[in-house]
XYZ file of C-alpha atoms in Angstrom:
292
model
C 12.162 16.955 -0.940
C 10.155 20.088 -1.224
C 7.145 21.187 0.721
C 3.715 19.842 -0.786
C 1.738 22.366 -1.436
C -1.738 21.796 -3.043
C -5.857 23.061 -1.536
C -8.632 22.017 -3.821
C -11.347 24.630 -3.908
C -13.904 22.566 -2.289
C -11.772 21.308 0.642
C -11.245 24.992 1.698
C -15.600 25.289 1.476
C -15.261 22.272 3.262
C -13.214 23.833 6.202
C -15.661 26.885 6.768
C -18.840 24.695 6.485
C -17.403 22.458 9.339
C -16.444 25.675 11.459
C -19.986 27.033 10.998
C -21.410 23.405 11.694
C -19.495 23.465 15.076
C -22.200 25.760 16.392
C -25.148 23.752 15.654
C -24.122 20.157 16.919
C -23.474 18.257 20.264
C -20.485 16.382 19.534
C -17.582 15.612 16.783
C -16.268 12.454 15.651
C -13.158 13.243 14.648
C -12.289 9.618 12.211
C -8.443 9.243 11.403
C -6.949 5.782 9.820
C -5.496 3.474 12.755
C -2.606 2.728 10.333
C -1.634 6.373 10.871
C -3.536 7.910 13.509
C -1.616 10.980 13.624
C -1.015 11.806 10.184
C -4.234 11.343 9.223
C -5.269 14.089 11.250
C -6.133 17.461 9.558
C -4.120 20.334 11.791
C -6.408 22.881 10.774
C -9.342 20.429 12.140
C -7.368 20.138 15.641
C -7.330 23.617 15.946
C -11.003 24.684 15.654
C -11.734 21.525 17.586
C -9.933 22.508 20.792
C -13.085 24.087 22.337
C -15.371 21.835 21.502
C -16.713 17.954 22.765
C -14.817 15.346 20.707
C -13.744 11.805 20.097
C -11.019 10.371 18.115
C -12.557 7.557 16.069
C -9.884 5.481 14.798
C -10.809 3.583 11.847
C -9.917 0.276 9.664
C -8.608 -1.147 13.129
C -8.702 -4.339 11.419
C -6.165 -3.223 9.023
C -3.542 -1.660 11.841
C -1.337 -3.671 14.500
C -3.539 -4.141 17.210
C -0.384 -3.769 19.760
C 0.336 -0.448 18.174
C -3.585 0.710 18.101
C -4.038 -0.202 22.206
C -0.811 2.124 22.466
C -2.449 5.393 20.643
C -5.956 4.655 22.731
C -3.781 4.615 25.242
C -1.897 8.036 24.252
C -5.176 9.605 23.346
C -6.716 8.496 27.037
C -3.863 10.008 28.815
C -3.409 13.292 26.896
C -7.465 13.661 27.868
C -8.709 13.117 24.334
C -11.474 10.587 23.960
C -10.757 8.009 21.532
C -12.263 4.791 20.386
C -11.027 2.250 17.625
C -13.270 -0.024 15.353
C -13.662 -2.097 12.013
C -15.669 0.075 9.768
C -17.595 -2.994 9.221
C -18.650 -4.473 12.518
C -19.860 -3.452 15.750
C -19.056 0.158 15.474
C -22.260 2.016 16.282
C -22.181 0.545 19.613
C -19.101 1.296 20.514
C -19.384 4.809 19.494
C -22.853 4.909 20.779
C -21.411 4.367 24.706
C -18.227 7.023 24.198
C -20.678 9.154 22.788
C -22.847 8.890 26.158
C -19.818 9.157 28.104
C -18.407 12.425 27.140
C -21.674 14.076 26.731
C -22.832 12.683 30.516
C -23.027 16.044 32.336
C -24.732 17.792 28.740
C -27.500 14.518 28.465
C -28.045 14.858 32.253
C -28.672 18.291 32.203
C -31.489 17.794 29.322
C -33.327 15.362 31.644
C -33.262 17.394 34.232
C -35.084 19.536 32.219
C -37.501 17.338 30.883
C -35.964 16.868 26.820
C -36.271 13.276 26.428
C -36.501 13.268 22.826
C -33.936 15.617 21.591
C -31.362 13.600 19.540
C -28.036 13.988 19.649
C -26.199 15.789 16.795
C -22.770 14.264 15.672
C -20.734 16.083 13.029
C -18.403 13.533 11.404
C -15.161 14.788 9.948
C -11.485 13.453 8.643
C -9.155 13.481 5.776
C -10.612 12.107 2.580
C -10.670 8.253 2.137
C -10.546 7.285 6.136
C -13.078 4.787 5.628
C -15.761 7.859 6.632
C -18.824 6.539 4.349
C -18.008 3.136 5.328
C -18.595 3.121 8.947
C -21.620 5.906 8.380
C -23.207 3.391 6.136
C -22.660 0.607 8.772
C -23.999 2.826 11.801
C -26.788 4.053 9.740
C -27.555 -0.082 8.499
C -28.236 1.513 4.826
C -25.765 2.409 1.889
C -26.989 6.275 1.730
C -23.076 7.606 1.671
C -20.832 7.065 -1.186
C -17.624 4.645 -0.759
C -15.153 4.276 -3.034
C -11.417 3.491 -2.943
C -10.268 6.996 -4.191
C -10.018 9.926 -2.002
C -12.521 12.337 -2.033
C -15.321 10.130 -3.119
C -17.958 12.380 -0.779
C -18.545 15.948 -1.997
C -21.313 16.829 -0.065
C -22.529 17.030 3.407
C -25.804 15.286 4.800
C -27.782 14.275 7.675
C -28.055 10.759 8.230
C -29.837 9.010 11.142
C -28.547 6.031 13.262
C -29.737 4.236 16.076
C -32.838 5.614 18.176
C -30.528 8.682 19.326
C -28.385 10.114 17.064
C -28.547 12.387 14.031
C -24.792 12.208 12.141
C -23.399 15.096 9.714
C -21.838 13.774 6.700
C -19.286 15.670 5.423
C -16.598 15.670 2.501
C -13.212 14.777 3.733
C -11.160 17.506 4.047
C -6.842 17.932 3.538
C -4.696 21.117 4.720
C -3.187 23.540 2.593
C 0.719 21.704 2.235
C 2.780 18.756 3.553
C 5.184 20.458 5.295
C 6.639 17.212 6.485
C 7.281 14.891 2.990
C 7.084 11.604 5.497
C 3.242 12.658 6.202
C 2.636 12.880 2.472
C 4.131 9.829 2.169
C 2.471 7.940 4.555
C -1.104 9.370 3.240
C -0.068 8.110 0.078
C 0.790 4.821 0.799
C -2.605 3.909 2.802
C -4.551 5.736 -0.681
C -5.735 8.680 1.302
C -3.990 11.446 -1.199
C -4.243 11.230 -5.103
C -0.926 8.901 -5.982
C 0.091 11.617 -8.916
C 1.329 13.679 -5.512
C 4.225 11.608 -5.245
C 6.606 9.665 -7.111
C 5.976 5.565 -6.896
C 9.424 4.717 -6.059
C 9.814 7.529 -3.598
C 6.657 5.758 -1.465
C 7.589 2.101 -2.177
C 11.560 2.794 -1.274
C 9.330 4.770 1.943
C 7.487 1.528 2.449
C 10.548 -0.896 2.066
C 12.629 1.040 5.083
C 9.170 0.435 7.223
C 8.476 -3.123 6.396
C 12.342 -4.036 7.250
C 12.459 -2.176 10.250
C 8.785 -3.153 11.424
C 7.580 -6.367 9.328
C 10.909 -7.935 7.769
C 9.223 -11.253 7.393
C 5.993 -10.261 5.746
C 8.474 -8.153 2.730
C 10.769 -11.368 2.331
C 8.125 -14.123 2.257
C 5.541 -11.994 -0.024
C 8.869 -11.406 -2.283
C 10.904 -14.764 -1.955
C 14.033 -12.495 -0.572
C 16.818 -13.541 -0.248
C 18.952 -12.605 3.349
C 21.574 -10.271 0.753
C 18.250 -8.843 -0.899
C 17.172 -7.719 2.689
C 20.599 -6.128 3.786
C 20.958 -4.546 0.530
C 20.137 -0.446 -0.012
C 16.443 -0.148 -0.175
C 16.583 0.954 -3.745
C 18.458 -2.439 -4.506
C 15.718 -4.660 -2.701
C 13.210 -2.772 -4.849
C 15.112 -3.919 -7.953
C 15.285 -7.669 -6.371
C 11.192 -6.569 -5.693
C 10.823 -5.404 -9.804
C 12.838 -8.741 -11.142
C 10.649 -11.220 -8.808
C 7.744 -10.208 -10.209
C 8.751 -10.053 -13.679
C 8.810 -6.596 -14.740
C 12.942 -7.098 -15.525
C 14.250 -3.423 -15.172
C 10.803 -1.555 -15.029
C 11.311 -0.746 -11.342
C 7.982 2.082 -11.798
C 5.991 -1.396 -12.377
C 8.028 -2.570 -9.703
C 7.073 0.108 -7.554
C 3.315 0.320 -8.232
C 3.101 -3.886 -7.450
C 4.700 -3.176 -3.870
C 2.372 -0.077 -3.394
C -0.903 -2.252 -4.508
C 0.281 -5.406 -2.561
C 0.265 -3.530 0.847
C -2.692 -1.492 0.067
C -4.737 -4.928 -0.240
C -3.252 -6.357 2.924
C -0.506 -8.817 1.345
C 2.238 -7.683 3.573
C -0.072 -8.347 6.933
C -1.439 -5.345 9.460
C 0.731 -2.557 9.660
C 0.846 0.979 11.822
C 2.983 3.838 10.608
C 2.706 6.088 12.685
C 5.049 5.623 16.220
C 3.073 6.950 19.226
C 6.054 9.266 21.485
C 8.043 7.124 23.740
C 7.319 8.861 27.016
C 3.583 7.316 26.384
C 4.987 3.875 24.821
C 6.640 2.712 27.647
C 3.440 3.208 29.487
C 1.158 1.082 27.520
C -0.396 -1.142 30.313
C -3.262 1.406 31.493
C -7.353 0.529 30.865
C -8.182 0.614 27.495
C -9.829 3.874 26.444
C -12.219 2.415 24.571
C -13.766 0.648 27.907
């Protein structure tokens, strides 16, 4: 498959806003999707971040396998990368609040010292588009002042936004790299809805999605599908046929395709995590939770 290659004009504005925002705030929340923690990551982003205070916020933890999300906190905690994980939707600012306190301990202290009390912190928030972003901004700030939507992209601006008694948070417009260089990474964004779906061919993403689900949530595919064992053992483009005549679309396998796609996007084949964290960290997995 060839390289991806694709930069909207306001994603690139995007990128030299956030570099020139880097001077002006305390701290970055850096969100990515729990489902694919390191995919969802913007390489250009890691790079300009290196230098500066950080956390990982891993979102739409509800939606990823928990085993597999206490593994990455665990990755990110050892490689010395703060990280926390919530549900866009519940007890986030809290969380977020204390890691935010934490890595900023020596910078806070050093204010009191001083005598500035009152000066809030300022948190620029940043990711791919469609991370769940405006979601957990409109939970932490208690009011619906960022725009959500299901499509990527949906915020096209940046703005302040207040939250708590502390904190002033940067809202900015999610932001993609220049080209896929790896097709699995475009295929992965695709599948969770963080890309446009026009990038890639249905059936290349649901035959993507049918190697996962067998190798990683075999009984979820069968049951949701009515499988039979043959069905599952067959080629993956077969068991997409089986998918397309189950669910009545006869030979239209695109239809096919697109139902499979849909079906995981709304959580019918159970949580999921595509991306693998590296093994040397894996097989360490038993260590205090980061998020602690």
């Amino acid at each position: 498959m060839a390289i991806i290659q694709w930069y909207p004009g306001h994603m690139a504005k995007a990128l030299r806003q956030a570099k020139e925002n880097l001077k002006t705030v305390d701290i970055v929340l850096e969100l990515v999707d729990a489902r694919l923690p390191e995919s969802s990551r913007n390489p250009e982003l890691k790079s300009i971040l290196e230098n500066n205070p950080a956390i990982i916020v891993l979102t739409k933890m509800d939606l990823a396998d928990p085993k597999q999300t206490k593994k990455w906190l665990n990755y990110y905690g050892t490689s010395g990368q703060p990280a926390v994980a919530v549900n866009s939707t519940n007890g986030s600012l809290k969380v977020i609040e204390k890691k935010i306190n934490t890595v900023l301990a020596d910078k806070l202290a050093k204010r009191a010292e001083k005598g500035i009390q009152s000066k809030k912190i300022s948190v620029m928030c940043i990711g791919i588009p469609n991370v769940g972003k405006s979601t957990l901004l409109n939970h932490m700030v208690k009011k619906n002042v960022a725009s959500v939507g299901d499509k990527p992209g949906v915020t096209k601006k940046q703005q302040w936004l207040k939250a708590g008694k502390n904190l002033q948070l940067l809202d900015t417009p999610g932001i993609l790299w220049p080209k896929f260089e790896d097709p699995l990474v475009g295929q992965k964004l695709a599948l969770t809805g963080a890309i446009k779906d026009q990038l890639f061919h249905d059936d290349d993403i649901a035959l993507y999605a049918i190697e996962f689900f067998k190798e990683n949530g075999a009984p979820y595919l069968q049951k949701r599908y009515s499988l039979t064992e043959n069905e599952m053992s067959a080629s993956d483009v077969d068991t997409l046929l089986a998918i397309t005549k189950k669910a009545g679309f006869r030979g239209d396998y695109e239809r096919g395709a697109q139902r499979l796609i849909q079906d995981i996007r709304n959580q019918k084949l159970g949580r999921y995590t595509l991306d693998t964290v590296p093994q040397t960290i894996a097989s360490d997995s038993k260590k205090a939770d980061p998020n602690e």
